[in-house]
Amino acid sequence: MNKLQLGKSELEVSDIALGCMRMKDLTKENAAAVIENAREEGIDFFDHADIYGGGDSEELFAKALKLTSVSRQNLILQTKCGIRPGFFDFSKEHIIASVEGSLRRLNTDYIDILLLHRPDALVEPEEVAEAFTELETSGKVRHFGVSNHNPMQVELLKKHVQQELIVNQMQLSLMHTPMIDAGLNVNMHNDPAVVRDSSTLDYSRLHDMTIQAWSPFQYGMIKGVFVGNDNFPEVNTKLQEIAEKKGVSDSAAAVAWILRHPARIQTIVGTMNTERLSSIAKASGVQLTKEEWYELYRAAGNELP
Ligand SMILES: NC(=O)c1ccc[n+]([C@@H]2O[C@H](COP(=O)([O-])OP(=O)(O)OC[C@H]3O[C@@H](n4cnc5c(N)ncnc54)[C@H](OP(=O)(O)O)[C@@H]3O)[C@@H](O)[C@H]2O)c1
């Protein structure tokens, strides 16, 4: 499994990570098998959030980890805060309370990376800064980042936050590419030219923030999986063709498409199926050519100007 450096931090982590949003429905034994399998495949990075399963995913993960031979120190645990029922909350009080909850549920005394989950329209960056400094000073959180933020929102946080923001976790898959479309359709009247994210990808490259791609197999807002889906024949035919050529599964080819981007994007996959995870992990060793990358992009329904 290839590694990548997260932002400007010292962290070198697997370029494929396991997202634990869907873990809550597993038995403790099955969750343990998923964690063991991920480690065997070289995945050392696990993505959580306080809200996944209402906290159950974090709790189950910790209980399952105890059944494995994997030790906490060999894992990078990332979690998120800021989404509450019906609103977003980046207040100092909530950020700290959320981290305390995650620490308890994950049964650990430190979080490797804490992300602000989704922008809070009422954010007061001074409060975020106070919360981050308190959490860093107490050793409860080692690194910080954001999710679903645009560059100006990051800049606003940076005005007050002392710590490096090393990650921005964004939705990106072969069938969800607004981050890429606008950059290919500069100054045009067509829909893909609309900049929906204020050029997050270019900003991240300029400022050495790592983009993490969430839901790499979903289309729409987690509407369903496009791989093997008859509604998307063209992209599936091309995925099959490239997967066959590279000797990997279609799902691995879809992840290889994300990993091919020179921004060095980390892909957060959400499968809870060990066989599927093993097949996806092979994406890490696949290098698509420029032509193959563009062929897949066009097969996903995108026209080049
Ligand atoms: N920051 C955010 O706002 C945000 C939002 C959503 C998610 N996330 C993070 O991103 C992670 C991944 O999200 P996700 O679970 O929606 O992503 P995903 O990897 O695109 O989807 C995984 C789901 O697709 C299913 N699936 C069916 N066929 C598949 C195939 N051929 N290949 C791969 N998967 C297939 C899997 O089922 P099986 O388990 O049966 O394989 C699983 O239920 C989450 O766990 C979370 O950590 C972050």
PDB file of N, CA and C in Angstrom, residues 242 246 257 260 262 287-298 304:
ATOM      1  N   ILE A 242     -10.487  -1.083 -18.278  1.00  0.00           N
ATOM      2  CA  ILE A 242      -9.243  -0.674 -17.618  1.00  0.00           C
ATOM      3  C   ILE A 242      -8.899  -1.641 -16.481  1.00  0.00           C
ATOM      4  N   LYS A 246      -5.428  -3.821 -16.087  1.00  0.00           N
ATOM      5  CA  LYS A 246      -4.546  -3.665 -14.914  1.00  0.00           C
ATOM      6  C   LYS A 246      -4.596  -4.887 -13.998  1.00  0.00           C
ATOM      7  N   TRP A 257      -8.513   5.860 -10.272  1.00  0.00           N
ATOM      8  CA  TRP A 257      -8.793   7.118 -10.982  1.00  0.00           C
ATOM      9  C   TRP A 257      -8.587   8.313 -10.035  1.00  0.00           C
ATOM     10  N   ARG A 260      -4.811   8.726  -9.137  1.00  0.00           N
ATOM     11  CA  ARG A 260      -3.964   9.197 -10.246  1.00  0.00           C
ATOM     12  C   ARG A 260      -3.779  10.714 -10.231  1.00  0.00           C
ATOM     13  N   PRO A 262      -2.561  14.236  -9.454  1.00  0.00           N
ATOM     14  CA  PRO A 262      -1.293  14.631  -8.817  1.00  0.00           C
ATOM     15  C   PRO A 262      -1.457  15.383  -7.501  1.00  0.00           C
ATOM     16  N   GLN A 287      -1.192   2.400 -11.634  1.00  0.00           N
ATOM     17  CA  GLN A 287      -0.918   3.744 -12.150  1.00  0.00           C
ATOM     18  C   GLN A 287      -1.640   3.911 -13.488  1.00  0.00           C
ATOM     19  N   LEU A 288      -2.655   4.735 -13.511  1.00  0.00           N
ATOM     20  CA  LEU A 288      -3.356   4.995 -14.778  1.00  0.00           C
ATOM     21  C   LEU A 288      -2.531   5.973 -15.614  1.00  0.00           C
ATOM     22  N   THR A 289      -2.608   5.821 -16.922  1.00  0.00           N
ATOM     23  CA  THR A 289      -1.966   6.816 -17.787  1.00  0.00           C
ATOM     24  C   THR A 289      -2.880   8.042 -17.843  1.00  0.00           C
ATOM     25  N   LYS A 290      -2.324   9.124 -18.353  1.00  0.00           N
ATOM     26  CA  LYS A 290      -3.125  10.341 -18.546  1.00  0.00           C
ATOM     27  C   LYS A 290      -4.323  10.031 -19.444  1.00  0.00           C
ATOM     28  N   GLU A 291      -4.063   9.272 -20.522  1.00  0.00           N
ATOM     29  CA  GLU A 291      -5.140   8.947 -21.470  1.00  0.00           C
ATOM     30  C   GLU A 291      -6.240   8.157 -20.775  1.00  0.00           C
ATOM     31  N   GLU A 292      -5.845   7.160 -19.977  1.00  0.00           N
ATOM     32  CA  GLU A 292      -6.850   6.337 -19.280  1.00  0.00           C
ATOM     33  C   GLU A 292      -7.668   7.189 -18.308  1.00  0.00           C
ATOM     34  N   TRP A 293      -6.998   8.110 -17.633  1.00  0.00           N
ATOM     35  CA  TRP A 293      -7.702   8.978 -16.675  1.00  0.00           C
ATOM     36  C   TRP A 293      -8.777   9.789 -17.419  1.00  0.00           C
ATOM     37  N   TYR A 294      -8.392  10.383 -18.543  1.00  0.00           N
ATOM     38  CA  TYR A 294      -9.359  11.186 -19.302  1.00  0.00           C
ATOM     39  C   TYR A 294     -10.446  10.309 -19.941  1.00  0.00           C
ATOM     40  N   GLU A 295     -10.098   9.119 -20.360  1.00  0.00           N
ATOM     41  CA  GLU A 295     -11.106   8.206 -20.945  1.00  0.00           C
ATOM     42  C   GLU A 295     -12.195   7.921 -19.903  1.00  0.00           C
ATOM     43  N   LEU A 296     -11.763   7.649 -18.682  1.00  0.00           N
ATOM     44  CA  LEU A 296     -12.746   7.370 -17.620  1.00  0.00           C
ATOM     45  C   LEU A 296     -13.583   8.610 -17.326  1.00  0.00           C
ATOM     46  N   TYR A 297     -12.937   9.746 -17.281  1.00  0.00           N
ATOM     47  CA  TYR A 297     -13.656  11.000 -16.999  1.00  0.00           C
ATOM     48  C   TYR A 297     -14.726  11.253 -18.065  1.00  0.00           C
ATOM     49  N   ARG A 298     -14.374  11.011 -19.324  1.00  0.00           N
ATOM     50  CA  ARG A 298     -15.354  11.210 -20.412  1.00  0.00           C
ATOM     51  C   ARG A 298     -16.436  10.144 -20.371  1.00  0.00           C
ATOM     52  N   LEU A 304     -15.259  17.267 -22.804  1.00  0.00           N
ATOM     53  CA  LEU A 304     -14.154  18.220 -22.707  1.00  0.00           C
ATOM     54  C   LEU A 304     -14.471  19.407 -23.612  1.00  0.00           C
TER      55      LEU A 304
END
